[in-house]
Short mmCIF file of C-alpha atoms and ligand atoms in Angstrom, two decimals:
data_model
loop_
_atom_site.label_atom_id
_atom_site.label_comp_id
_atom_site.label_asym_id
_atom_site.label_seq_id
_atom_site.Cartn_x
_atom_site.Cartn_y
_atom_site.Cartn_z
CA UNK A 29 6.50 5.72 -3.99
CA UNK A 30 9.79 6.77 -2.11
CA UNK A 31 11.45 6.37 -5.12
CA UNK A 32 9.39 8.19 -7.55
CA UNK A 33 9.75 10.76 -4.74
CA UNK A 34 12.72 11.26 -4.81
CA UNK A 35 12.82 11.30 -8.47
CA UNK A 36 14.99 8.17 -8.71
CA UNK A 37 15.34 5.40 -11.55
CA UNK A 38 14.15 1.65 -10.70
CA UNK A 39 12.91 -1.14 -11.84
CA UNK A 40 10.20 -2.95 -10.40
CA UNK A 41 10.46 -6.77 -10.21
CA UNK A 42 7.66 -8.58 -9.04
CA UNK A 43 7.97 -11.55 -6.64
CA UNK A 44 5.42 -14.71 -7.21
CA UNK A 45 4.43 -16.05 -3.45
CA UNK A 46 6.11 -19.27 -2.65
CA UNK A 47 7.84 -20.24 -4.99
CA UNK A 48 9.43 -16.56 -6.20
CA UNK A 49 10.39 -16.26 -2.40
CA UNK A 50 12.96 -18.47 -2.78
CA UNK A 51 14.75 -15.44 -4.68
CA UNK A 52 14.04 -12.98 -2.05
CA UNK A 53 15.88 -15.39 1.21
CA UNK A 54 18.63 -15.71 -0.67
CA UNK A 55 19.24 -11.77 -1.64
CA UNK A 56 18.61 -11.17 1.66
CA UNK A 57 18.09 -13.21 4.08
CA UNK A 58 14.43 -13.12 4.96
CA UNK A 59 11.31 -14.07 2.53
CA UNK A 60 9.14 -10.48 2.04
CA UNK A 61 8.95 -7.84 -0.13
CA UNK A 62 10.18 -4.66 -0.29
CA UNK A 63 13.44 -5.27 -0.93
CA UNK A 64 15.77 -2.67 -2.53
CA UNK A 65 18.55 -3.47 -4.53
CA UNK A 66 20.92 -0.67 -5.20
CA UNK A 67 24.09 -1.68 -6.67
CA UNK A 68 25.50 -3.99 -3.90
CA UNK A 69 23.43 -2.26 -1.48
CA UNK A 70 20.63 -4.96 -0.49
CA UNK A 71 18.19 -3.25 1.73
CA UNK A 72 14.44 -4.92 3.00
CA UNK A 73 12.01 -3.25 5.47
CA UNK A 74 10.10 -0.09 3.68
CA UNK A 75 11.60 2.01 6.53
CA UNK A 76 15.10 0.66 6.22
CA UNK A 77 14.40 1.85 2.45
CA UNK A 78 13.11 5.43 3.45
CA UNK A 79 16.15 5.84 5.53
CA UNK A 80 18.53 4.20 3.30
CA UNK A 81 17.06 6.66 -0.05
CA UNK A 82 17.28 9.80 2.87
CA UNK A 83 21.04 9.09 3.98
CA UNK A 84 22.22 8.38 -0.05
CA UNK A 85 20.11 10.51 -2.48
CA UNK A 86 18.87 14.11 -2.80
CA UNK A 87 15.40 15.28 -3.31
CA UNK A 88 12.38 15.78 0.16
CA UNK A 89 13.57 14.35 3.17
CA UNK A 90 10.97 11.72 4.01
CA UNK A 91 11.95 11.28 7.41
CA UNK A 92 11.54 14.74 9.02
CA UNK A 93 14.39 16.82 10.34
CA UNK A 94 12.41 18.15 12.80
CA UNK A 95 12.12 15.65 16.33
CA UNK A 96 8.43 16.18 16.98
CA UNK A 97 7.52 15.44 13.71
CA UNK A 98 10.18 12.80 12.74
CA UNK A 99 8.52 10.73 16.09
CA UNK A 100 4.98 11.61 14.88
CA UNK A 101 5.67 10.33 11.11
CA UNK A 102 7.37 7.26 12.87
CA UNK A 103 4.98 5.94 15.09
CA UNK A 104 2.15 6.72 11.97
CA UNK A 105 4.09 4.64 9.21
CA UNK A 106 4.66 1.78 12.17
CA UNK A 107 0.50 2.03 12.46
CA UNK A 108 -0.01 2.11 8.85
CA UNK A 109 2.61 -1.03 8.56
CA UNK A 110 1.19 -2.92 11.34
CA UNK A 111 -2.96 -2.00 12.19
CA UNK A 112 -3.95 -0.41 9.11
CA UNK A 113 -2.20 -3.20 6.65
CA UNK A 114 -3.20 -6.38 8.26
CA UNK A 115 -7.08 -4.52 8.38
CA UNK A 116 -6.95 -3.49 4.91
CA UNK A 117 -5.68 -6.48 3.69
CA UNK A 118 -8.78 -8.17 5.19
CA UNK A 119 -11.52 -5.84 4.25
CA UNK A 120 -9.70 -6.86 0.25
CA UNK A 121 -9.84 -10.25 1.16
CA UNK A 122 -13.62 -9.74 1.62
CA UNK A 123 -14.35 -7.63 -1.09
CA UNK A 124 -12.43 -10.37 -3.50
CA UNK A 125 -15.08 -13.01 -2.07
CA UNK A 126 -18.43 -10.98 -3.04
CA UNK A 127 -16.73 -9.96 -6.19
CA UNK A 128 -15.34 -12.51 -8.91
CA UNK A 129 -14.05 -9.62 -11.47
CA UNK A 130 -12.47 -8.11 -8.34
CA UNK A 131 -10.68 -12.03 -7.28
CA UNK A 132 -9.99 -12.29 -10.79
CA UNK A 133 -8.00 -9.34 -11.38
CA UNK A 134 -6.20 -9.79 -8.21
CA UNK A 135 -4.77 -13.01 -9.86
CA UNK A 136 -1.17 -12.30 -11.06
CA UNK A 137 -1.09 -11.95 -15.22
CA UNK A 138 0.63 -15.11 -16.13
CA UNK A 139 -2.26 -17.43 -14.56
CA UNK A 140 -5.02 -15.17 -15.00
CA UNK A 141 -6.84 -16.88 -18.24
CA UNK A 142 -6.20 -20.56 -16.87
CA UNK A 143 -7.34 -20.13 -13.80
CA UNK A 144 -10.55 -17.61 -14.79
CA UNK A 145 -12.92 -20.58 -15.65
CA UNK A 146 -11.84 -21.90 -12.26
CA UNK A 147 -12.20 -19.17 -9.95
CA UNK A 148 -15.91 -18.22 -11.56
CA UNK A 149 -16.52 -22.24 -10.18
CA UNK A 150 -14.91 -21.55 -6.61
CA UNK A 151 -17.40 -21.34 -3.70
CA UNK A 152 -16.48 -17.88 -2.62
CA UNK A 153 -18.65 -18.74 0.83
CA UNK A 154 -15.63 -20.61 1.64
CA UNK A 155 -13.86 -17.46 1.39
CA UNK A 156 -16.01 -15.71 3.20
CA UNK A 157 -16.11 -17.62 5.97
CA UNK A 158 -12.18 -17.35 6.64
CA UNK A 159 -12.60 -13.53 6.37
CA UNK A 160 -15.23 -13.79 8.97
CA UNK A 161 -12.70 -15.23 11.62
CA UNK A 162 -10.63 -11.96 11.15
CA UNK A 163 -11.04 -9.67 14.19
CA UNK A 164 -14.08 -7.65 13.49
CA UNK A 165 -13.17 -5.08 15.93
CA UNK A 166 -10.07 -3.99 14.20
CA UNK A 167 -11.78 -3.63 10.97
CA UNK A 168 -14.98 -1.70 12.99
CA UNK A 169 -12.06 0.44 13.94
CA UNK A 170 -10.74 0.85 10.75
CA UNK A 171 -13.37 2.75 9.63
CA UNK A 172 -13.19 4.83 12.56
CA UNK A 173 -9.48 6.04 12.00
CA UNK A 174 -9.86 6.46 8.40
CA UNK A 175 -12.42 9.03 8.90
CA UNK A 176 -9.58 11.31 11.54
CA UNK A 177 -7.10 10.96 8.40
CA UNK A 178 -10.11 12.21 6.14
CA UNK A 179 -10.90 15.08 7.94
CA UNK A 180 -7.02 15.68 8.59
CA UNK A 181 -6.35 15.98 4.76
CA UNK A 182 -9.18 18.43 4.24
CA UNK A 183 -7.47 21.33 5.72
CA UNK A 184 -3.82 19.79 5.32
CA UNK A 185 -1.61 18.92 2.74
CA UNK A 186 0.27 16.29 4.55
CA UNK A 187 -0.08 14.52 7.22
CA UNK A 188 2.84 15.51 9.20
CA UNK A 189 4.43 19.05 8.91
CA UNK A 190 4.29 20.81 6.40
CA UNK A 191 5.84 18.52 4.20
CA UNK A 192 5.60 15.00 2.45
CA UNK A 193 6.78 12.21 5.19
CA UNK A 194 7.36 8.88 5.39
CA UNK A 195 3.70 8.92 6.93
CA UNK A 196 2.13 9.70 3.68
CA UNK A 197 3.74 7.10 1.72
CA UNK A 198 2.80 4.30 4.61
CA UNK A 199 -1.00 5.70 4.53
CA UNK A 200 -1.51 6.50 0.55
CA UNK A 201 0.24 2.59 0.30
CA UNK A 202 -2.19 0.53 2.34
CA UNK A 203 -5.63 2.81 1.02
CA UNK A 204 -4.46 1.12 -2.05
CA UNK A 205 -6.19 -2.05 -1.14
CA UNK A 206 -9.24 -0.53 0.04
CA UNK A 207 -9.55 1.58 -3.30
CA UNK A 208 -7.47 1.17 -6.20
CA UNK A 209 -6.08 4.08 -7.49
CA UNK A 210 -6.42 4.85 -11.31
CA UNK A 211 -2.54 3.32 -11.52
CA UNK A 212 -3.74 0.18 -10.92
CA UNK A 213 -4.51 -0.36 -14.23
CA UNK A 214 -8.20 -0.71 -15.83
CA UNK A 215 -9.21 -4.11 -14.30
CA UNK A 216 -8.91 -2.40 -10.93
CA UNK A 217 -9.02 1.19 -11.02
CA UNK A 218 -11.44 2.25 -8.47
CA UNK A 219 -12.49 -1.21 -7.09
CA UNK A 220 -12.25 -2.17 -3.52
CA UNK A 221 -14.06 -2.54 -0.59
CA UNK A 222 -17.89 -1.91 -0.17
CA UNK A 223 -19.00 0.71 2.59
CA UNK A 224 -14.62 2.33 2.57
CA UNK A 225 -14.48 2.95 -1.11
CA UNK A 226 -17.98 4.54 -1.67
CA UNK A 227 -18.37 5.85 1.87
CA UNK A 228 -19.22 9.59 1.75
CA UNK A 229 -16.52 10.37 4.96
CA UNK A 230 -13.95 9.04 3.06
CA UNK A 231 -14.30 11.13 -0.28
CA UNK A 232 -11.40 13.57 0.97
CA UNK A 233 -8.94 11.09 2.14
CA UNK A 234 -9.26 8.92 -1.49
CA UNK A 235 -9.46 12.21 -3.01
CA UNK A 236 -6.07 12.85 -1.45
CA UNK A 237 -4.77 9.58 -1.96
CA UNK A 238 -5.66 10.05 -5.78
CA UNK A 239 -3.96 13.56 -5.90
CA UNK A 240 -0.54 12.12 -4.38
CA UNK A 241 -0.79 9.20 -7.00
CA UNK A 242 -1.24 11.53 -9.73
CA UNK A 243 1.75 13.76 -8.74
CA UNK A 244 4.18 11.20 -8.22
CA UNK A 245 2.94 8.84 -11.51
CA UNK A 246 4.06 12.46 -13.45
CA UNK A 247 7.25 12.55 -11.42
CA UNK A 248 7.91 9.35 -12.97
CA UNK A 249 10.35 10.36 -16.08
CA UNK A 250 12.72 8.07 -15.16
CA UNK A 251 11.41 4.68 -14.28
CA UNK A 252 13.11 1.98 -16.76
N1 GSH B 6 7.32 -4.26 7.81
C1 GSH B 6 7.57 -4.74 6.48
C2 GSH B 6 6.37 -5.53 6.00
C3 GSH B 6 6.65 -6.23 4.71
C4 GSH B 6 5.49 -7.07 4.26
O1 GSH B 6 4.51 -7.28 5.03
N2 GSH B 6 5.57 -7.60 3.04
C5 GSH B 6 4.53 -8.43 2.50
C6 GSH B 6 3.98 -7.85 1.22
S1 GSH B 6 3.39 -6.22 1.46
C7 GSH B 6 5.15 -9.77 2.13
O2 GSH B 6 6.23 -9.83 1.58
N3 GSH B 6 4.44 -10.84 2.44
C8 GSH B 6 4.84 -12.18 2.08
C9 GSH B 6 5.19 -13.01 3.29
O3 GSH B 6 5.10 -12.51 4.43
O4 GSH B 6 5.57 -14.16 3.08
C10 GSH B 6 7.84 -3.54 5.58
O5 GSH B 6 7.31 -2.47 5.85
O6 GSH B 6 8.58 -3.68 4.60
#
């Protein structure tokens, strides 16, 4: 998203857990993903990458100029890195268990027909009941603080300033999980997670998540 942003070319090369991680420790070092690789320039960490894109290349400044607003977009992308991820990544977890086309299309492309037949066998309870053990009180929360960015984006464009942030970016990334957006392709396009993606206090903030999406998948003339 930074990159389409800033209106840059890239190529997007996906990594295979495991075994595809390999790769990624010895570019640079550690084992996740995002990593950007710009010339010689390795850089990992999504901020790193914000800053890194804001200190080389033209185009919005994603980390504010202004103090009060750089700390404020800051301290949102940390909680949209940190609480928001691990609870979104949960809640998909769950969805994927009461949903087989959902778990299916999750399933990266190359293994997706073997492994169909298999996964319509698995005993999703099983599933389930690992979800279960996730802290219930962070995802009762997550609910909570999805509705203050809802209302937020009703009467404001962005969420910090008066411009697109790094904040943005961190927020519209993780809803991603909870509802795909129409990028995702058609075997996920709006699927996610029962009582976030069809809650009625969340229409605004998908609604806004979908509007950034569209903007920046038009922004897009470049992407090889
Ligand atoms: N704080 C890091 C988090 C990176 C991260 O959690 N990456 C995940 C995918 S979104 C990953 O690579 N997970 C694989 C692993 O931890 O082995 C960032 O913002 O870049």
């Amino acid at each position: 998203m930074a990159l389409k942003v800033k209106n840059l070319s890239y190529r997007i090369i996906n990594v295979t857990p495991g075994i595809g991680q390999i790769k990624t420790f010895r570019l640079s070092g550690q084992r996740q993903v995002p990593i950007l690789v710009d010339g010689s320039n390795i850089i990992f960490d999504s901020t790193e990458i914000v800053e890194y894109l804001d200190q080389n290349f033209q185009g919005p400044k994603l980390i504010p100029e202004q103090a009060k607003h750089a700390a404020q977009a800051h301290l949102i992308e940390d909680w949209a890195d940190t609480t928001l991820a691990q609870a979104s990544r949960a809640e998909l977890i769950k969805a994927a268990s009461i949903d087989k086309d959902l778990l299916i299309a999750l399933l990266p492309n190359e293994i997706q027909n073997k492994l169909r037949k298999v996964a319509s066998h698995l005993s999703l309870d099983v599933i389930k009941g690992l979800t279960n053990l996730v802290n219930q009180e962070k995802i009762s929360n997550l609910l909570t603080h999805l509705e203050y960015i809802s209302n937020l984006v009703k009467t404001n464009r962005w969420i910090v300033g008066e411009s697109i942030s790094i904040a943005d970016i961190a927020i519209a990334a993780q809803l991603s999980l909870i509802k795909f957006p129409s990028s995702s392709g058609n075997l996920l396009a709006g699927k996610g997670s029962k009582g976030f993606s069809d809650n009625p206090k969340l229409i605004s903030l998908f609604e806004w998540r979908d509007q950034l999406d569209i903007e920046l998948m038009q922004n897009d003339p470049a992407v090889v």
